[in-house]
CSV table of C-alpha atoms and ligand atoms in Angstrom, one decimal:
chain,number,residue,atom,x,y,z
A,213,MET,CA,65.0,124.9,137.8
A,214,ALA,CA,68.4,123.5,138.6
A,215,ALA,CA,70.1,124.1,141.9
A,216,LEU,CA,73.3,122.9,143.4
A,217,ALA,CA,72.7,120.5,146.2
A,218,ASP,CA,76.2,120.2,147.5
A,219,GLN,CA,79.6,121.6,147.1
A,220,PRO,CA,81.4,119.4,144.7
A,221,ALA,CA,82.8,116.5,146.8
A,222,ILE,CA,86.2,115.6,145.7
A,223,ALA,CA,88.5,113.0,147.3
A,224,GLY,CA,92.0,111.8,146.4
A,225,ASN,CA,95.0,113.4,144.9
A,226,ALA,CA,95.1,115.2,141.6
A,227,VAL,CA,96.0,112.9,138.8
A,228,VAL,CA,96.1,113.7,135.1
A,229,LYS,CA,94.6,110.5,133.8
A,230,HIS,CA,94.8,111.0,130.1
A,231,PHE,CA,98.1,111.3,128.3
A,232,ALA,CA,97.5,111.6,124.6
A,233,VAL,CA,100.2,111.1,121.9
A,234,SER,CA,98.4,109.8,118.9
A,235,GLY,CA,97.7,113.2,117.3
A,236,ALA,CA,101.3,114.3,117.8
A,237,PHE,CA,102.7,111.2,116.2
A,238,ALA,CA,100.3,111.5,113.2
A,239,ALA,CA,101.5,115.1,112.6
A,240,SER,CA,105.2,114.3,112.8
A,241,PRO,CA,107.0,115.1,109.6
A,242,ALA,CA,109.7,112.5,110.2
A,243,GLN,CA,107.4,109.6,109.3
A,244,GLY,CA,110.3,107.2,108.5
A,245,LEU,CA,111.6,107.4,112.0
A,246,GLN,CA,110.8,104.8,114.6
A,247,GLN,CA,109.9,106.1,118.1
A,248,GLY,CA,113.1,106.7,120.0
A,249,ASP,CA,115.4,106.8,117.0
A,250,GLU,CA,116.0,110.5,117.3
A,251,ALA,CA,116.8,110.2,121.0
A,252,ARG,CA,119.4,107.5,120.2
A,253,MET,CA,121.1,109.4,117.4
A,254,SER,CA,124.6,111.0,117.8
A,255,GLU,CA,125.0,114.6,116.8
A,256,GLN,CA,127.0,113.6,113.7
A,257,GLY,CA,124.4,111.0,112.8
A,258,PHE,CA,121.7,113.6,113.1
A,259,LYS,CA,123.6,116.1,110.8
A,260,ARG,CA,124.0,113.3,108.2
A,261,PHE,CA,120.3,112.5,108.6
A,262,ARG,CA,119.4,116.2,108.0
A,263,ARG,CA,121.6,116.4,104.9
A,264,ARG,CA,120.0,113.4,103.4
A,265,ARG,CA,116.6,114.9,103.8
A,266,VAL,CA,117.5,118.3,102.2
A,267,PRO,CA,115.7,118.4,98.9
A,268,ALA,CA,118.1,118.4,95.9
A,269,ALA,CA,116.8,121.7,94.5
A,270,ALA,CA,117.4,123.5,97.8
A,271,ALA,CA,120.9,121.9,98.3
A,272,ALA,CA,122.3,122.7,94.9
A,273,PRO,CA,122.9,126.5,94.1
A,274,SER,CA,120.7,127.6,91.3
A,275,ALA,CA,122.5,128.1,87.9
A,276,ASP,CA,120.0,130.9,87.0
A,277,PRO,CA,120.7,134.3,88.6
A,278,ALA,CA,117.7,135.7,90.4
A,279,PRO,CA,115.6,138.0,88.1
A,280,SER,CA,116.1,141.7,89.0
A,281,ARG,CA,112.5,142.6,88.3
A,282,PRO,CA,109.6,141.6,90.6
A,283,LEU,CA,108.2,138.1,90.0
A,284,THR,CA,104.9,137.8,88.1
A,285,ALA,CA,102.0,135.8,89.8
A,286,GLN,CA,102.9,132.8,87.6
A,287,GLU,CA,106.6,132.9,88.5
A,288,ALA,CA,106.1,133.4,92.3
A,289,PRO,CA,106.7,130.3,94.3
A,290,GLN,CA,103.5,128.6,95.3
A,291,LEU,CA,104.0,128.3,99.0
A,292,PRO,CA,101.5,126.0,100.7
A,293,ALA,CA,99.0,128.2,102.7
A,294,PRO,CA,98.9,127.3,106.4
A,295,LEU,CA,96.0,125.0,107.2
A,296,PRO,CA,93.4,126.4,109.7
A,297,GLU,CA,93.6,124.8,113.0
A,298,PRO,CA,91.4,121.8,113.6
A,299,TRP,CA,88.9,123.7,115.8
A,300,ASP,CA,88.4,126.3,113.0
A,301,ARG,CA,87.8,123.4,110.5
A,302,ILE,CA,84.8,122.2,112.4
A,303,ARG,CA,81.7,123.1,110.5
A,304,GLN,CA,79.8,126.1,111.9
A,305,LEU,CA,76.0,125.6,112.1
A,306,PRO,CA,74.4,128.5,114.2
A,307,PHE,CA,71.4,127.8,116.4
A,308,ASP,CA,68.0,128.4,114.9
A,309,SER,CA,66.8,130.7,117.7
A,310,ALA,CA,63.4,131.1,116.2
A,311,ALA,CA,62.9,127.3,116.2
A,312,GLN,CA,64.3,127.1,119.8
A,313,GLU,CA,61.7,129.7,120.9
A,314,GLN,CA,58.9,128.1,119.0
A,315,ALA,CA,59.6,124.7,120.6
A,316,GLY,CA,59.8,126.4,124.0
A,317,LEU,CA,63.1,124.8,124.8
A,318,PRO,CA,64.3,125.3,128.4
A,319,LEU,CA,67.7,126.7,127.5
A,320,VAL,CA,69.6,129.1,129.7
A,321,SER,CA,70.7,131.0,126.6
A,322,ARG,CA,67.0,132.0,126.1
A,323,PHE,CA,66.5,133.1,129.7
A,324,ARG,CA,69.8,134.8,130.7
A,325,ALA,CA,68.3,136.7,133.6
A,326,GLY,CA,66.4,133.7,135.1
A,327,PRO,CA,67.3,131.8,138.2
A,328,ALA,CA,68.1,128.6,136.3
A,329,ALA,CA,70.7,130.5,134.2
A,330,LYS,CA,72.2,131.8,137.4
A,331,SER,CA,72.3,128.3,138.9
A,332,PHE,CA,74.1,126.9,135.9
A,333,ASP,CA,76.6,129.7,135.9
A,334,LEU,CA,77.3,129.0,139.5
A,335,LEU,CA,77.7,125.3,138.8
A,336,ARG,CA,80.0,126.2,135.9
A,337,THR,CA,82.2,128.4,138.0
A,338,ARG,CA,82.6,125.7,140.8
A,339,LEU,CA,83.2,123.0,138.2
A,340,LEU,CA,85.8,125.0,136.4
A,341,HIS,CA,87.6,125.8,139.6
A,342,THR,CA,87.8,122.1,140.5
A,343,LEU,CA,88.8,121.0,137.0
A,344,LYS,CA,91.5,123.7,136.8
A,345,GLU,CA,92.9,122.7,140.2
A,346,ARG,CA,93.1,119.0,139.1
A,347,GLY,CA,94.1,119.5,135.5
A,348,TRP,CA,91.0,117.7,134.4
A,349,LYS,CA,88.8,118.3,131.3
A,350,ARG,CA,86.3,115.5,130.8
A,351,VAL,CA,83.1,115.5,132.8
A,352,ALA,CA,80.3,112.9,132.4
A,353,VAL,CA,76.7,113.8,133.4
A,354,THR,CA,74.4,111.1,134.4
A,355,GLY,CA,71.4,110.4,136.7
A,356,PRO,CA,69.9,107.4,138.5
A,357,ALA,CA,66.9,107.1,136.1
A,358,ALA,CA,65.6,108.4,132.8
A,359,GLY,CA,63.8,111.7,133.0
A,360,CYS,CA,65.9,113.2,135.9
A,361,GLY,CA,67.1,116.0,133.6
A,362,THR,CA,70.5,114.7,132.7
A,363,THR,CA,70.4,116.0,129.1
A,364,PHE,CA,68.8,119.2,130.3
A,365,SER,CA,71.7,119.7,132.7
A,366,ALA,CA,74.4,118.7,130.3
A,367,VAL,CA,73.2,121.0,127.6
A,368,ASN,CA,72.7,124.0,129.8
A,369,LEU,CA,76.0,123.5,131.6
A,370,ALA,CA,77.7,123.3,128.2
A,371,LEU,CA,76.0,126.6,127.1
A,372,SER,CA,77.1,128.2,130.3
A,373,LEU,CA,80.7,127.0,129.8
A,374,ALA,CA,80.7,128.2,126.2
A,375,ARG,CA,80.0,131.8,127.4
A,376,VAL,CA,83.5,131.9,129.1
A,377,PRO,CA,85.4,134.3,126.8
A,378,GLY,CA,88.2,132.5,124.8
A,379,SER,CA,87.2,129.1,126.0
A,380,ARG,CA,86.4,125.9,124.0
A,381,THR,CA,83.7,123.4,125.1
A,382,ILE,CA,82.7,120.1,123.5
A,383,LEU,CA,79.3,118.5,124.3
A,384,MET,CA,78.9,114.9,123.3
A,385,ASP,CA,75.7,112.9,123.2
A,386,MET,CA,76.9,109.5,124.5
A,387,ASN,CA,73.4,108.3,125.3
A,388,PHE,CA,73.0,105.6,122.6
A,389,ARG,CA,69.8,104.3,124.4
A,390,ARG,CA,67.8,107.6,124.2
A,391,PRO,CA,69.9,110.3,122.4
A,392,GLY,CA,68.5,113.7,123.3
A,393,VAL,CA,71.1,116.5,122.8
A,394,ALA,CA,70.0,117.4,119.3
A,395,ARG,CA,66.4,117.7,120.4
A,396,ALA,CA,67.3,119.7,123.5
A,397,LEU,CA,69.2,122.2,121.4
A,398,GLY,CA,66.6,122.3,118.6
A,399,MET,CA,69.1,120.8,116.0
A,400,GLN,CA,68.7,118.1,113.4
A,401,PRO,CA,70.6,115.0,114.6
A,402,GLN,CA,73.4,114.3,112.1
A,403,GLY,CA,77.0,112.9,112.0
A,404,ASP,CA,78.3,109.4,112.5
A,405,LEU,CA,79.1,109.2,116.2
A,406,ALA,CA,79.5,105.4,116.2
A,407,GLY,CA,82.0,105.8,113.3
A,408,PHE,CA,83.9,108.4,115.2
A,409,LEU,CA,84.1,106.3,118.4
A,410,SER,CA,85.3,103.3,116.4
A,411,GLY,CA,88.1,105.4,114.9
A,412,SER,CA,86.9,105.6,111.3
A,413,VAL,CA,85.5,109.1,111.2
A,414,PRO,CA,87.7,112.1,112.0
A,415,MET,CA,86.5,114.7,114.6
A,416,GLU,CA,86.1,117.4,111.9
A,417,ASP,CA,83.5,115.2,110.1
A,418,LEU,CA,81.5,114.6,113.3
A,419,LEU,CA,81.4,117.8,115.3
A,420,LEU,CA,79.3,120.9,114.6
A,421,ARG,CA,79.8,124.4,116.0
A,422,PRO,CA,76.5,126.1,116.8
A,423,MET,CA,78.6,128.8,118.7
A,424,PRO,CA,82.2,129.8,118.0
A,425,SER,CA,83.2,128.4,121.4
A,426,LEU,CA,80.9,125.3,121.5
A,427,ALA,CA,81.3,122.1,119.4
A,428,VAL,CA,78.6,119.4,119.7
A,429,ALA,CA,78.6,115.7,118.7
A,430,LEU,CA,75.0,114.8,118.0
A,431,ASN,CA,73.6,111.3,118.0
A,432,GLY,CA,70.8,110.3,115.8
A,433,ALA,CA,71.0,106.5,115.8
A,434,ALA,CA,70.1,104.7,118.9
A,435,ASP,CA,72.3,101.6,119.3
A,436,GLN,CA,71.6,98.9,121.8
A,437,ASP,CA,75.2,97.5,121.5
A,438,ALA,CA,76.8,100.7,122.5
A,439,ALA,CA,78.6,99.3,125.5
A,440,GLU,CA,80.9,97.2,123.2
A,441,LEU,CA,81.6,100.3,121.1
A,442,LEU,CA,82.4,102.3,124.2
A,443,HIS,CA,84.7,99.6,125.5
A,444,GLY,CA,86.6,99.3,122.2
A,445,ARG,CA,90.2,100.5,122.0
A,446,GLY,CA,89.4,102.9,119.1
A,447,CYS,CA,87.0,104.8,121.4
A,448,ALA,CA,89.7,105.9,123.9
A,449,ALA,CA,92.1,106.8,121.1
A,450,ALA,CA,89.5,108.8,119.3
A,451,LEU,CA,88.6,110.8,122.4
A,452,ASP,CA,92.3,111.4,123.2
A,453,ASP,CA,92.9,112.6,119.7
A,454,MET,CA,89.8,114.9,119.8
A,455,MET,CA,90.9,116.5,123.1
A,456,LEU,CA,94.4,117.0,121.9
A,457,ARG,CA,93.7,118.4,118.5
A,458,SER,CA,90.6,120.5,119.3
A,459,GLY,CA,92.4,122.3,122.2
A,460,ALA,CA,89.1,122.0,124.1
A,461,ASP,CA,89.1,123.2,127.7
A,462,THR,CA,86.2,121.1,128.8
A,463,ALA,CA,84.2,118.2,127.4
A,464,ILE,CA,80.8,117.3,128.7
A,465,PHE,CA,79.5,113.8,128.0
A,466,ASP,CA,75.7,113.2,128.3
A,467,LEU,CA,75.2,109.6,129.5
A,468,PRO,CA,72.3,107.2,130.0
A,469,PRO,CA,71.1,106.6,133.6
A,470,VAL,CA,73.7,104.8,135.8
A,471,LEU,CA,71.2,102.3,137.2
A,472,GLU,CA,69.7,101.2,133.9
A,473,HIS,CA,72.5,100.4,131.5
A,474,ASP,CA,76.2,99.4,131.6
A,475,ASP,CA,77.1,102.0,128.9
A,476,THR,CA,77.8,104.4,131.7
A,477,ALA,CA,80.3,102.0,133.3
A,478,ALA,CA,82.0,101.7,129.9
A,479,VAL,CA,82.5,105.5,129.7
A,480,LEU,CA,83.8,106.0,133.3
A,481,PRO,CA,87.5,105.1,132.4
A,482,LEU,CA,87.4,107.7,129.7
A,483,VAL,CA,86.4,110.7,131.8
A,484,ASP,CA,87.9,112.5,134.8
A,485,GLY,CA,84.8,112.9,136.9
A,486,VAL,CA,81.0,112.6,137.0
A,487,LEU,CA,78.2,115.0,137.9
A,488,LEU,CA,75.1,113.2,139.2
A,489,ILE,CA,71.8,114.7,138.4
A,490,SER,CA,69.1,114.1,141.0
A,491,ASP,CA,65.4,115.0,140.3
A,492,GLY,CA,64.0,116.9,143.3
A,493,THR,CA,60.6,115.6,142.5
A,494,ALA,CA,61.4,111.9,142.0
A,495,THR,CA,64.9,110.7,143.0
A,496,THR,CA,65.1,108.8,146.3
A,497,ALA,CA,68.0,108.7,148.8
A,498,ALA,CA,68.3,105.0,148.1
A,499,GLN,CA,68.8,105.6,144.4
A,500,LEU,CA,71.5,108.2,145.0
A,501,ALA,CA,73.3,105.9,147.4
A,502,ALA,CA,73.1,103.1,144.8
A,503,CYS,CA,74.6,105.5,142.2
A,504,GLU,CA,77.4,106.5,144.5
A,505,LYS,CA,78.2,102.9,145.3
A,506,MET,CA,78.3,102.0,141.6
A,507,LEU,CA,80.6,105.0,140.8
A,508,ALA,CA,83.0,104.6,143.8
A,509,GLY,CA,86.4,103.3,142.8
A,510,HIS,CA,85.7,103.9,139.1
A,511,THR,CA,85.7,107.7,138.9
A,512,GLN,CA,85.5,110.9,141.0
A,513,LEU,CA,82.0,112.2,141.9
A,514,LEU,CA,82.4,115.9,141.2
A,515,GLY,CA,79.0,116.8,142.7
A,516,VAL,CA,75.3,116.1,143.0
A,517,VAL,CA,73.1,118.6,141.1
A,518,LEU,CA,69.6,119.0,142.4
A,519,ASN,CA,67.3,119.5,139.4
A,520,ARG,CA,63.6,120.6,139.7
A,521,ALA,CA,64.4,121.9,143.1
A,522,ARG,CA,61.7,123.6,145.2
A,523,ARG,CA,62.3,127.4,145.4
A,524,ALA,CA,63.4,127.0,149.1
A,525,ASP,CA,66.1,124.5,148.0
A,526,SER,CA,67.7,126.8,145.5
A,527,PRO,CA,70.8,128.8,146.4
A,528,VAL,CA,69.9,131.6,144.0
A,529,GLY,CA,66.2,131.8,144.7
B,140,LIG,N1,64.5,121.9,135.5
B,140,LIG,C1,63.8,121.7,134.3
B,140,LIG,N2,63.1,122.7,133.9
B,140,LIG,C2,62.3,122.6,132.7
B,140,LIG,N3,62.3,121.4,132.0
B,140,LIG,C3,63.1,120.4,132.5
B,140,LIG,C4,63.9,120.5,133.6
B,140,LIG,N4,64.5,119.3,133.8
B,140,LIG,C5,64.1,118.5,132.8
B,140,LIG,N5,63.2,119.2,132.0
B,140,LIG,C6,62.6,118.6,130.8
B,140,LIG,O1,62.2,117.3,131.2
B,140,LIG,C7,62.3,116.4,130.1
B,140,LIG,C8,63.2,115.2,130.5
B,140,LIG,O2,64.5,115.7,130.7
B,140,LIG,P1,65.8,115.1,130.1
B,140,LIG,O3,66.9,116.1,130.4
B,140,LIG,O4,65.6,114.7,128.7
B,140,LIG,O5,66.0,113.8,131.1
B,140,LIG,P2,67.1,112.6,131.0
B,140,LIG,O6,68.1,113.1,130.0
B,140,LIG,O7,67.6,112.5,132.4
B,140,LIG,O8,66.3,111.4,130.5
B,140,LIG,C9,62.9,117.2,128.9
B,140,LIG,O9,61.8,117.6,128.1
B,140,LIG,C10,63.5,118.4,129.6
B,140,LIG,O10,63.5,119.6,128.8
B,141,LIG,MG1,68.9,112.2,128.3
């Protein structure tokens, strides 16, 4: 059972750390323009520029008078149909609830009335409050050691976030040492996450939507050189572009343990804050202190979540 140990502890001023422009530039119709050209143009110059770009057929009046009868299907102009927005282009792959049940997966979506579901809803509400206040969207989830319940918490928090009406949540398995999101959700690992993070695979080819409001990036291939991939320039740009074009409200990143790999340190500049998962049956105070020391100065510690809490520790019983 998960329980909140602390109120999320937040220090410092609100800063919007991520300013994304790559998607907007790619979508600009004025591809021949250099950045800043439009701002420098005089009004006359701009009119000349517009005239030059009017297609000849539209500029010259048509010699043929318009037919007085309705156009046939063949004669009607073939207007390009508007493209669906990027979120709607992400492939839908509904959960296999029978397989989830058979595998006995501890998912809050299967036990809506249980105390763990209530704990995750409480965590979600507090987290959303903090993120909204700060204008933040990207949250990493990590723990001091493997087995603390990082993936369990990341997955259940994402499921809880995705229940907010009209919201969009992305869950990414950024644990290249021991990927676990696909297994935790009862899905088949698929998609080229490394390709996406290096900038060669678009978000629409990576993400899957098991719920209309939830997109997941699964990870099937463990990669021991992940830190270099995560440090790469393409990685920051790919995530900026994904956040911009998907219109996601929140992105949850499932990470390897802080104290075991430097992959986590590589991801910290890419997120707004971190949730630290502590295992009520195994994590020591010294481990938590070591994690906080490692995170300090690199990111905001949004809170410490007590997993596998004893009943007496749980705020929701
Ligand atoms: N509170 C919990 N209740 C039930 N099962 C849990 C809980 N926390 C973790 N587990 C299970 O323990 C195992 C290890 O958890 P996991 O989230 O994969 O750890 P980590 O990602 O930190 O290595 C998984 O099988 C997970 O489902
Ligand atoms: Mg894990």
